[in-house]
PDB file of C-alpha atoms and ligand atoms in Angstrom:
ATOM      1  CA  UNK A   1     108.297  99.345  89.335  1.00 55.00           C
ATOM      2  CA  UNK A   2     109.680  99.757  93.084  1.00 80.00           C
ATOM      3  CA  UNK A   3     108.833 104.007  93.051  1.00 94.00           C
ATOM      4  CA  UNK A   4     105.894 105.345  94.335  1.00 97.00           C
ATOM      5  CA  UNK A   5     103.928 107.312  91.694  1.00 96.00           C
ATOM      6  CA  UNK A   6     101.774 110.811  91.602  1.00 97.00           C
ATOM      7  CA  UNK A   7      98.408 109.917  89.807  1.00 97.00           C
ATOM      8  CA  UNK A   8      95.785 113.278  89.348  1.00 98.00           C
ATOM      9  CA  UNK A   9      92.579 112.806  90.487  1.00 97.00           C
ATOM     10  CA  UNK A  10      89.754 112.536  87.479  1.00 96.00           C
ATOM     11  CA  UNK A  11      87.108 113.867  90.182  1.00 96.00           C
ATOM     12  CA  UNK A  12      88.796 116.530  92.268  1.00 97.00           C
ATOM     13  CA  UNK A  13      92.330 117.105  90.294  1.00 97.00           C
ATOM     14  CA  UNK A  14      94.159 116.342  93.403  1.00 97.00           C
ATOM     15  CA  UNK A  15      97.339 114.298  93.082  1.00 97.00           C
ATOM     16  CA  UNK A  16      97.626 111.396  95.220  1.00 96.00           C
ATOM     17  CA  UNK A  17     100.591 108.934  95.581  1.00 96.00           C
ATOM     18  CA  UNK A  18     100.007 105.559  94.227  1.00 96.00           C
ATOM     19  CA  UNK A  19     102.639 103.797  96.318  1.00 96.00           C
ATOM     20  CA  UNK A  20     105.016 101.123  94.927  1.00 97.00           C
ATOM     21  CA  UNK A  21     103.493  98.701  97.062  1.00 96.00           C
ATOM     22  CA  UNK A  22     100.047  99.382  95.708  1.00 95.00           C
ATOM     23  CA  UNK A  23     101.490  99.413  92.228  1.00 96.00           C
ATOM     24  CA  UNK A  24     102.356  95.495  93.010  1.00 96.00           C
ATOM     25  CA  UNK A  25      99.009  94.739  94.408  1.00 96.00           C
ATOM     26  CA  UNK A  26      97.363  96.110  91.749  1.00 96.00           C
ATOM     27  CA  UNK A  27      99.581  94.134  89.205  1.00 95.00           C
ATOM     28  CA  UNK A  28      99.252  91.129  91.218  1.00 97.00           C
ATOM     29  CA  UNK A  29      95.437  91.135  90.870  1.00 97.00           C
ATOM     30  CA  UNK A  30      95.213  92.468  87.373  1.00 97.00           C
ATOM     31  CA  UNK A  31      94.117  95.546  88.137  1.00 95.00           C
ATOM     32  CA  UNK A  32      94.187  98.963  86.300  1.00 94.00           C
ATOM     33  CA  UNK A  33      96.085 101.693  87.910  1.00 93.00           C
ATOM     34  CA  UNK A  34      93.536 103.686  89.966  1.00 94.00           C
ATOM     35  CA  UNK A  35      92.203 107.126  88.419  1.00 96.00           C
ATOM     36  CA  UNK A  36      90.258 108.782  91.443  1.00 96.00           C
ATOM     37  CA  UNK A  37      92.221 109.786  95.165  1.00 96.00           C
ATOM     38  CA  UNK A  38      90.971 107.915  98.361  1.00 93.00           C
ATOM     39  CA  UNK A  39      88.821 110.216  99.527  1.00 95.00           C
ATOM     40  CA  UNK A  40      87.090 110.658  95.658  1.00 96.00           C
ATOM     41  CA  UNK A  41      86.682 106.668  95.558  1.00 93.00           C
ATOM     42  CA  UNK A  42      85.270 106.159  99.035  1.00 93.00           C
ATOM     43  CA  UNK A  43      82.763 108.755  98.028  1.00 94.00           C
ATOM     44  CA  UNK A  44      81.683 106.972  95.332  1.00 91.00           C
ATOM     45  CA  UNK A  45      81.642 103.730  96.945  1.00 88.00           C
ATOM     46  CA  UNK A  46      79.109 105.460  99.485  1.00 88.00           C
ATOM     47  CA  UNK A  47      77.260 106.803  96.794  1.00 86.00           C
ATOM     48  CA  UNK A  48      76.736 103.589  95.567  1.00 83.00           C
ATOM     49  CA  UNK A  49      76.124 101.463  98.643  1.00 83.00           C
ATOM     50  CA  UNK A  50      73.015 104.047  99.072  1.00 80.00           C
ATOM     51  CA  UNK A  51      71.594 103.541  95.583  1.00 70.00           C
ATOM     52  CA  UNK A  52      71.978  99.908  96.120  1.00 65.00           C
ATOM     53  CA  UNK A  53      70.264  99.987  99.670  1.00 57.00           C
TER      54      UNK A  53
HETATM   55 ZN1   ZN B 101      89.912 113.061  94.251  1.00 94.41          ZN
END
């Protein structure tokens, strides 16, 4: 897993790159690949921060 991959966007159908080097952060912490661009998961982390506040 050293090749960056193209992951479409579940919110806006964009592709995005999901570099190797996030790949091996991710599967360092256990994480699931992500399913949303930047821009569609900083939007939702806004989103939230409101409802929360
Ligand atoms: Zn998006």
């Amino acid at each position: 897993m050293d090749e960056d991959i193209k992951i479409k966007c579940q919110d806006c159908g964009e592709e995005f790159v999901f570099s190797a080097r996030e790949q091996k952060f991710y599967n360092e912490k256990g994480f699931v690949p992500p399913k949303r661009c930047k821009s569609c998961r900083n939007a939702r982390t806004l989103r939230r921060n409101k409802i929360n506040y």
